[in-house]
Amino acid sequence: MRTRPLKVALLGCGVVGSEVARIMTTHADDLAQRIGAPVELAGVAVRRPSKVREGIDPGLVTTDATALVKRGDIDVVVEVIGGIEPARTLITTAFEHGASVVSANKALLAQDGAALHAVAEQHGKDLYYEAAVAGAIPLIRPLRESLAGDKVNRVLGIVNGTTNFILDKMDSTGAGYQEALDEATALGYAEADPTADVEGFDAAAKAAILAGIAFHSRVRLDDVYREGMAEVTASDFVSAKNMGCTIKLLAICERAADGGSVTARVHPAMIPLTHPLASVRGAYNAVFVESDASGQLMFYGPGAGGAPTASAVLGDLVAVCRNRLSGATGPGESAYAALPVSPMGDVVTRYHISLDVADKPGVLAQVATVFAEHGVSIDTVRQQGRQDGDGEASLVVVTHRASDASLSGTVEALRKLDTVRGVASIMRVEGE
């Protein structure tokens, strides 16, 4: 075993960074045996140097992240500060000064992953980012290495623990959205500003990364259709249960049936209780992968938190350090397929539409005619009068598979009917 240590610079020492430093220290001997050389924490860049960081030598702490990555003796830079800048510049600078990079920065990778891979390749360095998607769950490496000889057709997953906790609470207790969100915030699952989670921005960044790797094509965050979950109601869960379903916020990446394009989207969806993802509870994540040769695979585990995410970071650190010792690099970007990303209007799926209608004869026939005129086939219909006797009824229509564009046209036409008082909800049905 080599005695001269490999030097690691840590950018960020928050919840994840502090766990990375702790594991590097407490498991130093094991890591050295697994890598073939010791690893040494050579510097820690932070914004608040006065904060006490247990287990970290204060002499390693600096506020000058740029100077740290420019040192020239750093073998690996671990970036866990998040955001676009200064992370992008620091990572690029690290490559230029001879270091490989391990990152957990989903937002940056979803936006500029291709450019970062290009700089890494230019300088013969590694860029690893297992921790950017689904926390501790091994997912990036299986997609780009274990399944490299297979053809992945679909990636369907719960990739945000906060939203899954909220929806699970609504499902299991009958709570409304705001009530469930308040509980998630009180328990520390949701941030004070939960927008990135509940509006799907976090999941969309992860979907872009997964789609790019799965389909060997460049998929950016702007290519991902995104829909939040704030409009999901307790009555939606009642309707889902009537269909034998539950509701999840899903990241869905699909190859078109003809193989000529891909789609990437994030939105709430009903999913059958028989599907493996339906049983994912609390703040856990799970990703379901469908491919030609291996069939159906599911990856499940804690999708966030300091220790789980640090576990993924350390796994990448070991791999990058091994590459460093052997003088090799791991797999870089694979975008040879260059498949275009189709717009959401082309996506074909089933739909659950709940309408408020006049409670009188002929309404169902009018509604069915509108669906037929727009080429949308109806699977089931359920109509129920209201006990308050206000002359209105609820009409629930579940379609066969239809395009998003055709469904949008159908809904617009329904709104123009005098007998349709309003569209209560529209939700996609996935996971057949």
Short mmCIF file of C-alpha atoms in Angstrom, two decimals:
data_model
loop_
_atom_site.label_atom_id
_atom_site.label_comp_id
_atom_site.label_asym_id
_atom_site.label_seq_id
_atom_site.Cartn_x
_atom_site.Cartn_y
_atom_site.Cartn_z
CA MET A 1 0.00 0.00 0.00
CA ARG A 2 1.24 3.47 -0.84
CA THR A 3 2.17 5.45 2.26
CA ARG A 4 1.96 8.97 0.81
CA PRO A 5 -1.63 10.13 1.35
CA LEU A 6 -4.04 11.34 -1.27
CA LYS A 7 -5.11 14.86 -0.34
CA VAL A 8 -8.77 15.86 -0.28
CA ALA A 9 -10.21 19.39 -0.23
CA LEU A 10 -13.74 19.74 1.15
CA LEU A 11 -15.88 22.61 -0.12
CA GLY A 12 -18.71 23.10 2.37
CA CYS A 13 -19.06 21.77 5.89
CA GLY A 14 -22.77 21.80 6.56
CA VAL A 15 -24.98 18.79 7.24
CA VAL A 16 -23.40 16.68 4.49
CA GLY A 17 -19.87 18.09 4.56
CA SER A 18 -19.47 17.59 8.29
CA GLU A 19 -20.53 13.95 7.90
CA VAL A 20 -18.03 13.47 5.07
CA ALA A 21 -15.26 14.81 7.31
CA ARG A 22 -16.39 12.63 10.22
CA ILE A 23 -16.46 9.43 8.18
CA MET A 24 -13.09 10.22 6.61
CA THR A 25 -11.66 10.50 10.13
CA THR A 26 -13.40 7.63 11.91
CA HIS A 27 -12.99 5.17 9.01
CA ALA A 28 -9.56 6.33 7.92
CA ASP A 29 -7.90 2.92 8.27
CA ASP A 30 -10.62 1.08 6.37
CA LEU A 31 -10.69 3.69 3.62
CA ALA A 32 -6.92 3.43 3.24
CA GLN A 33 -7.16 -0.35 2.83
CA ARG A 34 -9.97 -0.08 0.31
CA ILE A 35 -8.21 2.60 -1.74
CA GLY A 36 -4.64 1.39 -1.44
CA ALA A 37 -3.37 4.61 0.11
CA PRO A 38 -4.32 6.89 3.01
CA VAL A 39 -6.63 9.83 2.38
CA GLU A 40 -5.95 13.08 4.14
CA LEU A 41 -8.33 15.98 4.64
CA ALA A 42 -6.09 18.82 3.48
CA GLY A 43 -8.48 21.77 3.75
CA VAL A 44 -12.09 22.73 4.43
CA ALA A 45 -13.61 25.81 2.78
CA VAL A 46 -16.49 27.41 4.70
CA ARG A 47 -18.34 30.73 4.87
CA ARG A 48 -18.29 31.06 8.68
CA PRO A 49 -14.86 30.10 10.03
CA SER A 50 -15.74 30.97 13.64
CA LYS A 51 -18.29 28.16 13.91
CA VAL A 52 -17.10 25.21 16.03
CA ARG A 53 -16.80 22.06 13.92
CA GLU A 54 -16.30 19.03 16.07
CA GLY A 55 -13.57 16.67 14.89
CA ILE A 56 -12.12 19.11 12.34
CA ASP A 57 -8.75 20.73 12.93
CA PRO A 58 -9.38 24.52 12.92
CA GLY A 59 -6.09 24.89 11.07
CA LEU A 60 -7.67 23.24 8.04
CA VAL A 61 -10.56 25.69 7.85
CA THR A 62 -10.43 28.54 5.32
CA THR A 63 -12.80 30.99 3.70
CA ASP A 64 -10.71 31.12 0.52
CA ALA A 65 -12.12 28.23 -1.48
CA THR A 66 -10.42 29.41 -4.66
CA ALA A 67 -6.96 29.29 -3.10
CA LEU A 68 -7.70 25.84 -1.71
CA VAL A 69 -8.60 24.29 -5.09
CA LYS A 70 -5.63 26.04 -6.74
CA ARG A 71 -3.04 24.57 -4.40
CA GLY A 72 -1.80 22.03 -6.91
CA ASP A 73 -1.21 19.26 -4.34
CA ILE A 74 -4.94 18.45 -4.00
CA ASP A 75 -5.90 15.11 -5.52
CA VAL A 76 -9.68 15.26 -5.05
CA VAL A 77 -12.08 18.14 -4.41
CA VAL A 78 -15.37 17.23 -2.72
CA GLU A 79 -18.00 19.89 -3.48
CA VAL A 80 -21.06 19.96 -1.20
CA ILE A 81 -21.85 23.68 -1.14
CA GLY A 82 -24.64 23.46 -3.72
CA GLY A 83 -25.98 26.13 -6.06
CA ILE A 84 -24.59 27.29 -9.38
CA GLU A 85 -21.95 29.79 -8.35
CA PRO A 86 -19.33 29.74 -6.97
CA ALA A 87 -19.56 25.93 -7.27
CA ARG A 88 -19.24 25.90 -11.08
CA THR A 89 -16.14 28.10 -11.08
CA LEU A 90 -14.54 26.20 -8.21
CA ILE A 91 -15.08 22.82 -9.90
CA THR A 92 -13.66 24.09 -13.19
CA THR A 93 -10.68 25.56 -11.36
CA ALA A 94 -10.10 22.27 -9.57
CA PHE A 95 -9.88 20.42 -12.89
CA GLU A 96 -7.51 23.04 -14.28
CA HIS A 97 -5.19 22.61 -11.29
CA GLY A 98 -5.02 18.84 -11.41
CA ALA A 99 -7.77 17.62 -9.08
CA SER A 100 -10.66 15.27 -9.75
CA VAL A 101 -14.07 16.21 -8.35
CA VAL A 102 -16.81 14.51 -6.36
CA SER A 103 -20.01 16.57 -6.21
CA ALA A 104 -23.49 16.35 -4.72
CA ASN A 105 -24.70 19.38 -6.67
CA LYS A 106 -27.82 18.32 -8.56
CA ALA A 107 -28.79 21.84 -9.67
CA LEU A 108 -25.40 22.53 -11.25
CA LEU A 109 -25.13 19.12 -12.90
CA ALA A 110 -28.64 19.39 -14.33
CA GLN A 111 -27.84 22.79 -15.80
CA ASP A 112 -24.18 22.52 -16.81
CA GLY A 113 -23.26 18.85 -16.56
CA ALA A 114 -22.15 18.62 -20.18
CA ALA A 115 -19.78 21.59 -19.85
CA LEU A 116 -18.28 20.25 -16.62
CA HIS A 117 -17.74 16.82 -18.16
CA ALA A 118 -15.99 18.48 -21.09
CA VAL A 119 -13.56 20.32 -18.79
CA ALA A 120 -12.94 17.14 -16.79
CA GLU A 121 -12.15 15.22 -19.98
CA GLN A 122 -9.93 18.01 -21.28
CA HIS A 123 -7.76 17.74 -18.18
CA GLY A 124 -7.99 13.96 -17.81
CA LYS A 125 -9.85 14.07 -14.50
CA ASP A 126 -12.89 12.39 -12.95
CA LEU A 127 -16.28 13.93 -12.23
CA TYR A 128 -18.41 11.72 -9.98
CA TYR A 129 -21.81 12.66 -8.50
CA GLU A 130 -23.63 9.68 -7.01
CA ALA A 131 -24.88 11.85 -4.13
CA ALA A 132 -26.63 14.29 -6.48
CA VAL A 133 -29.61 11.95 -6.91
CA ALA A 134 -31.45 9.95 -4.24
CA GLY A 135 -29.01 10.30 -1.36
CA ALA A 136 -27.49 7.01 -0.26
CA ILE A 137 -29.21 4.94 -2.96
CA PRO A 138 -26.69 3.57 -5.49
CA LEU A 139 -28.27 4.75 -8.72
CA ILE A 140 -25.91 6.80 -10.89
CA ARG A 141 -23.20 4.13 -10.99
CA PRO A 142 -25.63 1.26 -11.80
CA LEU A 143 -27.10 3.31 -14.65
CA ARG A 144 -23.82 4.34 -16.21
CA GLU A 145 -21.80 1.20 -15.42
CA SER A 146 -23.85 -1.86 -14.42
CA LEU A 147 -26.47 -1.22 -17.12
CA ALA A 148 -24.04 0.13 -19.71
CA GLY A 149 -24.59 -2.95 -21.86
CA ASP A 150 -28.39 -2.78 -21.63
CA LYS A 151 -31.01 -0.51 -23.17
CA VAL A 152 -32.90 1.47 -20.54
CA ASN A 153 -36.42 2.39 -21.62
CA ARG A 154 -37.91 4.00 -18.54
CA VAL A 155 -36.88 5.45 -15.19
CA LEU A 156 -39.77 6.10 -12.83
CA GLY A 157 -39.07 7.29 -9.32
CA ILE A 158 -39.75 9.06 -6.06
CA VAL A 159 -36.65 11.21 -5.71
CA ASN A 160 -37.66 13.75 -3.07
CA GLY A 161 -38.21 12.66 0.51
CA THR A 162 -40.04 15.81 1.62
CA THR A 163 -42.79 15.48 -0.96
CA ASN A 164 -43.16 11.76 -0.34
CA PHE A 165 -43.55 12.38 3.40
CA ILE A 166 -46.28 14.97 2.76
CA LEU A 167 -48.22 12.82 0.29
CA ASP A 168 -47.85 9.73 2.47
CA LYS A 169 -49.23 11.67 5.44
CA MET A 170 -52.19 12.86 3.35
CA ASP A 171 -52.83 9.29 2.22
CA SER A 172 -52.56 7.62 5.61
CA THR A 173 -54.35 10.21 7.76
CA GLY A 174 -56.67 12.09 5.42
CA ALA A 175 -54.86 15.35 6.20
CA GLY A 176 -54.98 18.27 3.81
CA TYR A 177 -51.91 19.50 1.97
CA GLN A 178 -51.13 22.44 4.27
CA GLU A 179 -51.59 20.36 7.40
CA ALA A 180 -49.21 17.69 6.11
CA LEU A 181 -46.69 20.33 5.02
CA ASP A 182 -46.79 21.95 8.47
CA GLU A 183 -46.03 18.59 10.09
CA ALA A 184 -43.16 17.97 7.66
CA THR A 185 -41.72 21.38 8.56
CA ALA A 186 -42.08 20.76 12.31
CA LEU A 187 -40.25 17.43 11.98
CA GLY A 188 -37.43 18.93 9.91
CA TYR A 189 -38.33 17.14 6.67
CA ALA A 190 -39.29 20.40 4.93
CA GLU A 191 -37.26 23.60 4.75
CA ALA A 192 -38.65 26.89 6.02
CA ASP A 193 -39.11 27.70 2.31
CA PRO A 194 -40.20 24.37 0.78
CA THR A 195 -40.64 25.72 -2.75
CA ALA A 196 -37.80 23.74 -4.34
CA ASP A 197 -39.32 20.51 -3.05
CA VAL A 198 -43.08 20.96 -3.32
CA GLU A 199 -42.96 22.74 -6.67
CA GLY A 200 -40.83 19.95 -8.13
CA PHE A 201 -37.62 21.90 -8.86
CA ASP A 202 -35.46 19.48 -6.85
CA ALA A 203 -36.98 16.42 -8.50
CA ALA A 204 -36.72 18.01 -11.96
CA ALA A 205 -32.97 18.52 -11.58
CA LYS A 206 -32.60 14.87 -10.62
CA ALA A 207 -34.79 13.79 -13.54
CA ALA A 208 -32.54 15.68 -15.96
CA ILE A 209 -29.47 13.87 -14.62
CA LEU A 210 -31.15 10.46 -14.70
CA ALA A 211 -32.52 10.92 -18.22
CA GLY A 212 -29.14 12.02 -19.57
CA ILE A 213 -27.39 8.97 -18.17
CA ALA A 214 -30.14 6.46 -18.94
CA PHE A 215 -30.61 7.49 -22.56
CA HIS A 216 -27.05 8.62 -23.44
CA SER A 217 -28.35 12.03 -24.42
CA ARG A 218 -27.98 15.54 -23.08
CA VAL A 219 -31.01 16.51 -21.02
CA ARG A 220 -30.95 19.84 -19.22
CA LEU A 221 -33.14 21.10 -16.42
CA ASP A 222 -35.00 23.33 -18.90
CA ASP A 223 -35.99 20.21 -20.86
CA VAL A 224 -37.89 18.72 -17.91
CA TYR A 225 -41.62 19.38 -17.60
CA ARG A 226 -42.37 20.31 -13.99
CA GLU A 227 -45.60 20.46 -12.04
CA GLY A 228 -45.85 20.99 -8.28
CA MET A 229 -48.10 19.25 -5.78
CA ALA A 230 -49.73 22.15 -3.90
CA GLU A 231 -53.05 21.52 -5.71
CA VAL A 232 -53.32 17.89 -4.54
CA THR A 233 -56.29 17.58 -2.16
CA ALA A 234 -57.65 15.07 0.31
CA SER A 235 -60.49 14.38 -2.14
CA ASP A 236 -57.91 13.39 -4.77
CA PHE A 237 -56.72 10.69 -2.42
CA VAL A 238 -60.30 9.48 -1.96
CA SER A 239 -60.63 9.21 -5.73
CA ALA A 240 -57.28 7.43 -5.93
CA LYS A 241 -58.34 4.89 -3.32
CA ASN A 242 -61.55 4.25 -5.26
CA MET A 243 -59.32 3.29 -8.19
CA GLY A 244 -56.99 1.14 -6.09
CA CYS A 245 -54.27 3.79 -6.30
CA THR A 246 -52.31 6.26 -4.24
CA ILE A 247 -50.66 9.55 -5.26
CA LYS A 248 -46.92 10.21 -5.54
CA LEU A 249 -44.81 13.03 -6.94
CA LEU A 250 -42.95 11.16 -9.66
CA ALA A 251 -39.90 11.84 -11.80
CA ILE A 252 -40.49 10.02 -15.08
CA CYS A 253 -37.92 9.63 -17.85
CA GLU A 254 -39.02 7.63 -20.90
CA ARG A 255 -37.75 6.58 -24.29
CA ALA A 256 -40.38 7.02 -27.01
CA ALA A 257 -41.92 3.85 -28.42
CA ASP A 258 -40.14 4.42 -31.74
CA GLY A 259 -36.83 5.07 -29.94
CA GLY A 260 -36.40 8.42 -31.65
CA SER A 261 -36.83 10.75 -28.68
CA VAL A 262 -37.10 10.90 -24.90
CA THR A 263 -39.26 12.71 -22.37
CA ALA A 264 -38.50 13.86 -18.85
CA ARG A 265 -41.17 15.13 -16.47
CA VAL A 266 -42.04 15.64 -12.82
CA HIS A 267 -45.63 15.82 -11.58
CA PRO A 268 -48.09 14.25 -9.12
CA ALA A 269 -49.65 11.05 -10.41
CA MET A 270 -51.93 8.27 -9.31
CA ILE A 271 -50.12 4.97 -9.15
CA PRO A 272 -51.67 1.51 -8.57
CA LEU A 273 -51.26 0.09 -5.08
CA THR A 274 -49.85 -3.03 -6.73
CA HIS A 275 -46.86 -1.08 -8.08
CA PRO A 276 -43.69 -1.31 -5.92
CA LEU A 277 -43.41 2.48 -5.69
CA ALA A 278 -46.83 2.71 -4.02
CA SER A 279 -45.46 1.15 -0.83
CA VAL A 280 -42.61 3.68 -0.44
CA ARG A 281 -43.50 5.51 2.76
CA GLY A 282 -42.33 8.52 4.73
CA ALA A 283 -39.25 10.39 3.53
CA TYR A 284 -37.79 7.45 1.62
CA ASN A 285 -36.90 7.46 -2.06
CA ALA A 286 -37.18 4.70 -4.64
CA VAL A 287 -36.45 4.50 -8.36
CA PHE A 288 -37.90 1.90 -10.72
CA VAL A 289 -35.84 1.15 -13.85
CA GLU A 290 -37.13 -0.76 -16.87
CA SER A 291 -34.69 -2.07 -19.49
CA ASP A 292 -34.61 -4.58 -22.33
CA ALA A 293 -32.35 -7.25 -20.88
CA SER A 294 -32.57 -6.89 -17.10
CA GLY A 295 -36.29 -6.16 -17.04
CA GLN A 296 -37.52 -4.31 -13.97
CA LEU A 297 -35.20 -3.14 -11.20
CA MET A 298 -35.96 -1.09 -8.10
CA PHE A 299 -33.54 0.93 -6.00
CA TYR A 300 -34.79 1.94 -2.54
CA GLY A 301 -33.45 3.73 0.52
CA PRO A 302 -33.03 7.04 2.36
CA GLY A 303 -32.91 9.81 -0.21
CA ALA A 304 -31.51 12.62 1.92
CA GLY A 305 -29.84 13.46 5.22
CA GLY A 306 -26.26 14.04 6.26
CA ALA A 307 -25.05 10.50 6.83
CA PRO A 308 -26.87 8.82 3.89
CA THR A 309 -25.71 11.49 1.41
CA ALA A 310 -22.18 11.40 2.85
CA SER A 311 -22.17 7.64 2.27
CA ALA A 312 -22.69 8.25 -1.46
CA VAL A 313 -20.00 10.94 -1.47
CA LEU A 314 -17.50 8.61 0.21
CA GLY A 315 -18.30 5.85 -2.27
CA ASP A 316 -17.39 8.21 -5.09
CA LEU A 317 -14.30 9.37 -3.20
CA VAL A 318 -13.02 5.79 -2.94
CA ALA A 319 -13.63 5.19 -6.66
CA VAL A 320 -11.93 8.44 -7.70
CA CYS A 321 -8.94 7.81 -5.42
CA ARG A 322 -8.50 4.32 -6.86
CA ASN A 323 -8.54 5.81 -10.35
CA ARG A 324 -6.00 8.38 -9.24
CA LEU A 325 -3.62 5.67 -8.03
CA SER A 326 -3.94 3.62 -11.20
CA GLY A 327 -3.56 6.63 -13.48
CA ALA A 328 -6.97 6.04 -15.02
CA THR A 329 -10.30 7.82 -15.12
CA GLY A 330 -13.78 6.44 -14.77
CA PRO A 331 -16.66 6.82 -17.21
CA GLY A 332 -17.38 10.36 -18.33
CA GLU A 333 -20.35 11.76 -20.17
CA SER A 334 -22.07 9.40 -22.61
CA ALA A 335 -24.21 11.47 -24.96
CA TYR A 336 -23.61 9.66 -28.24
CA ALA A 337 -27.31 8.90 -28.82
CA ALA A 338 -28.17 12.63 -28.87
CA LEU A 339 -31.89 11.90 -28.69
CA PRO A 340 -34.12 14.99 -28.74
CA VAL A 341 -36.40 15.71 -25.80
CA SER A 342 -40.06 15.71 -26.85
CA PRO A 343 -42.44 18.35 -25.46
CA MET A 344 -44.98 17.45 -22.80
CA GLY A 345 -47.77 17.65 -25.34
CA ASP A 346 -46.47 14.47 -26.97
CA VAL A 347 -46.52 12.45 -23.73
CA VAL A 348 -49.10 9.65 -23.73
CA THR A 349 -50.60 8.44 -20.46
CA ARG A 350 -53.91 7.81 -18.70
CA TYR A 351 -55.85 10.60 -16.99
CA HIS A 352 -58.23 10.95 -14.06
CA ILE A 353 -60.52 13.97 -14.53
CA SER A 354 -63.00 15.12 -11.89
CA LEU A 355 -65.77 17.45 -13.10
CA ASP A 356 -68.49 19.42 -11.33
CA VAL A 357 -71.56 19.11 -13.55
CA ALA A 358 -75.27 19.87 -13.56
CA ASP A 359 -77.26 17.02 -12.05
CA LYS A 360 -79.67 16.42 -14.92
CA PRO A 361 -80.20 13.97 -17.80
CA GLY A 362 -77.95 14.17 -20.85
CA VAL A 363 -74.84 15.53 -19.14
CA LEU A 364 -72.89 12.30 -19.45
CA ALA A 365 -73.70 12.07 -23.16
CA GLN A 366 -72.46 15.63 -23.73
CA VAL A 367 -69.23 14.97 -21.86
CA ALA A 368 -68.64 11.67 -23.68
CA THR A 369 -69.17 13.41 -27.02
CA VAL A 370 -66.46 15.97 -26.24
CA PHE A 371 -63.99 13.22 -25.37
CA ALA A 372 -64.84 11.37 -28.60
CA GLU A 373 -64.47 14.52 -30.74
CA HIS A 374 -60.92 14.97 -29.42
CA GLY A 375 -59.95 11.34 -29.92
CA VAL A 376 -59.70 10.54 -26.20
CA SER A 377 -61.09 7.11 -25.30
CA ILE A 378 -62.90 6.75 -21.96
CA ASP A 379 -62.11 3.79 -19.72
CA THR A 380 -64.52 4.33 -16.82
CA VAL A 381 -67.06 6.94 -15.68
CA ARG A 382 -68.53 7.47 -12.22
CA GLN A 383 -71.28 10.03 -11.52
CA GLN A 384 -72.59 10.87 -8.08
CA GLY A 385 -75.21 13.40 -7.03
CA ARG A 386 -74.54 15.58 -4.03
CA GLN A 387 -76.46 15.26 -0.80
CA ASP A 388 -76.83 19.04 -0.39
CA GLY A 389 -79.32 19.08 -3.25
CA ASP A 390 -77.75 22.04 -5.02
CA GLY A 391 -78.48 20.61 -8.44
CA GLU A 392 -74.86 19.62 -9.13
CA ALA A 393 -73.10 16.30 -9.31
CA SER A 394 -69.56 14.99 -9.45
CA LEU A 395 -68.46 13.22 -12.60
CA VAL A 396 -65.18 11.29 -12.61
CA VAL A 397 -63.76 10.17 -15.95
CA VAL A 398 -60.75 7.88 -16.31
CA THR A 399 -59.34 7.71 -19.83
CA HIS A 400 -57.38 5.17 -21.76
CA ARG A 401 -53.93 6.38 -22.85
CA ALA A 402 -54.01 9.75 -24.56
CA SER A 403 -51.56 12.51 -25.38
CA ASP A 404 -51.24 15.51 -23.13
CA ALA A 405 -52.08 17.78 -26.05
CA SER A 406 -55.31 15.94 -26.88
CA LEU A 407 -56.35 15.89 -23.23
CA SER A 408 -55.69 19.65 -22.95
CA GLY A 409 -57.97 20.27 -25.94
CA THR A 410 -60.63 18.06 -24.39
CA VAL A 411 -60.58 19.95 -21.11
CA GLU A 412 -60.82 23.31 -22.84
CA ALA A 413 -63.89 22.11 -24.74
CA LEU A 414 -65.45 20.72 -21.55
CA ARG A 415 -65.11 24.10 -19.86
CA LYS A 416 -67.29 25.60 -22.60
CA LEU A 417 -70.23 23.28 -21.91
CA ASP A 418 -73.08 24.94 -20.01
CA THR A 419 -73.60 21.74 -18.03
CA VAL A 420 -70.00 21.63 -16.77
CA ARG A 421 -69.67 23.92 -13.77
CA GLY A 422 -65.94 23.39 -13.33
CA VAL A 423 -62.97 21.05 -13.56
CA ALA A 424 -62.19 20.00 -9.99
CA SER A 425 -58.95 18.17 -10.73
CA ILE A 426 -56.89 16.52 -13.43
CA MET A 427 -54.28 13.93 -12.57
CA ARG A 428 -52.19 11.53 -14.61
CA VAL A 429 -52.28 7.81 -13.92
CA GLU A 430 -48.88 6.11 -14.16
CA GLY A 431 -47.17 2.83 -13.35
CA GLU A 432 -49.40 0.44 -15.27
#
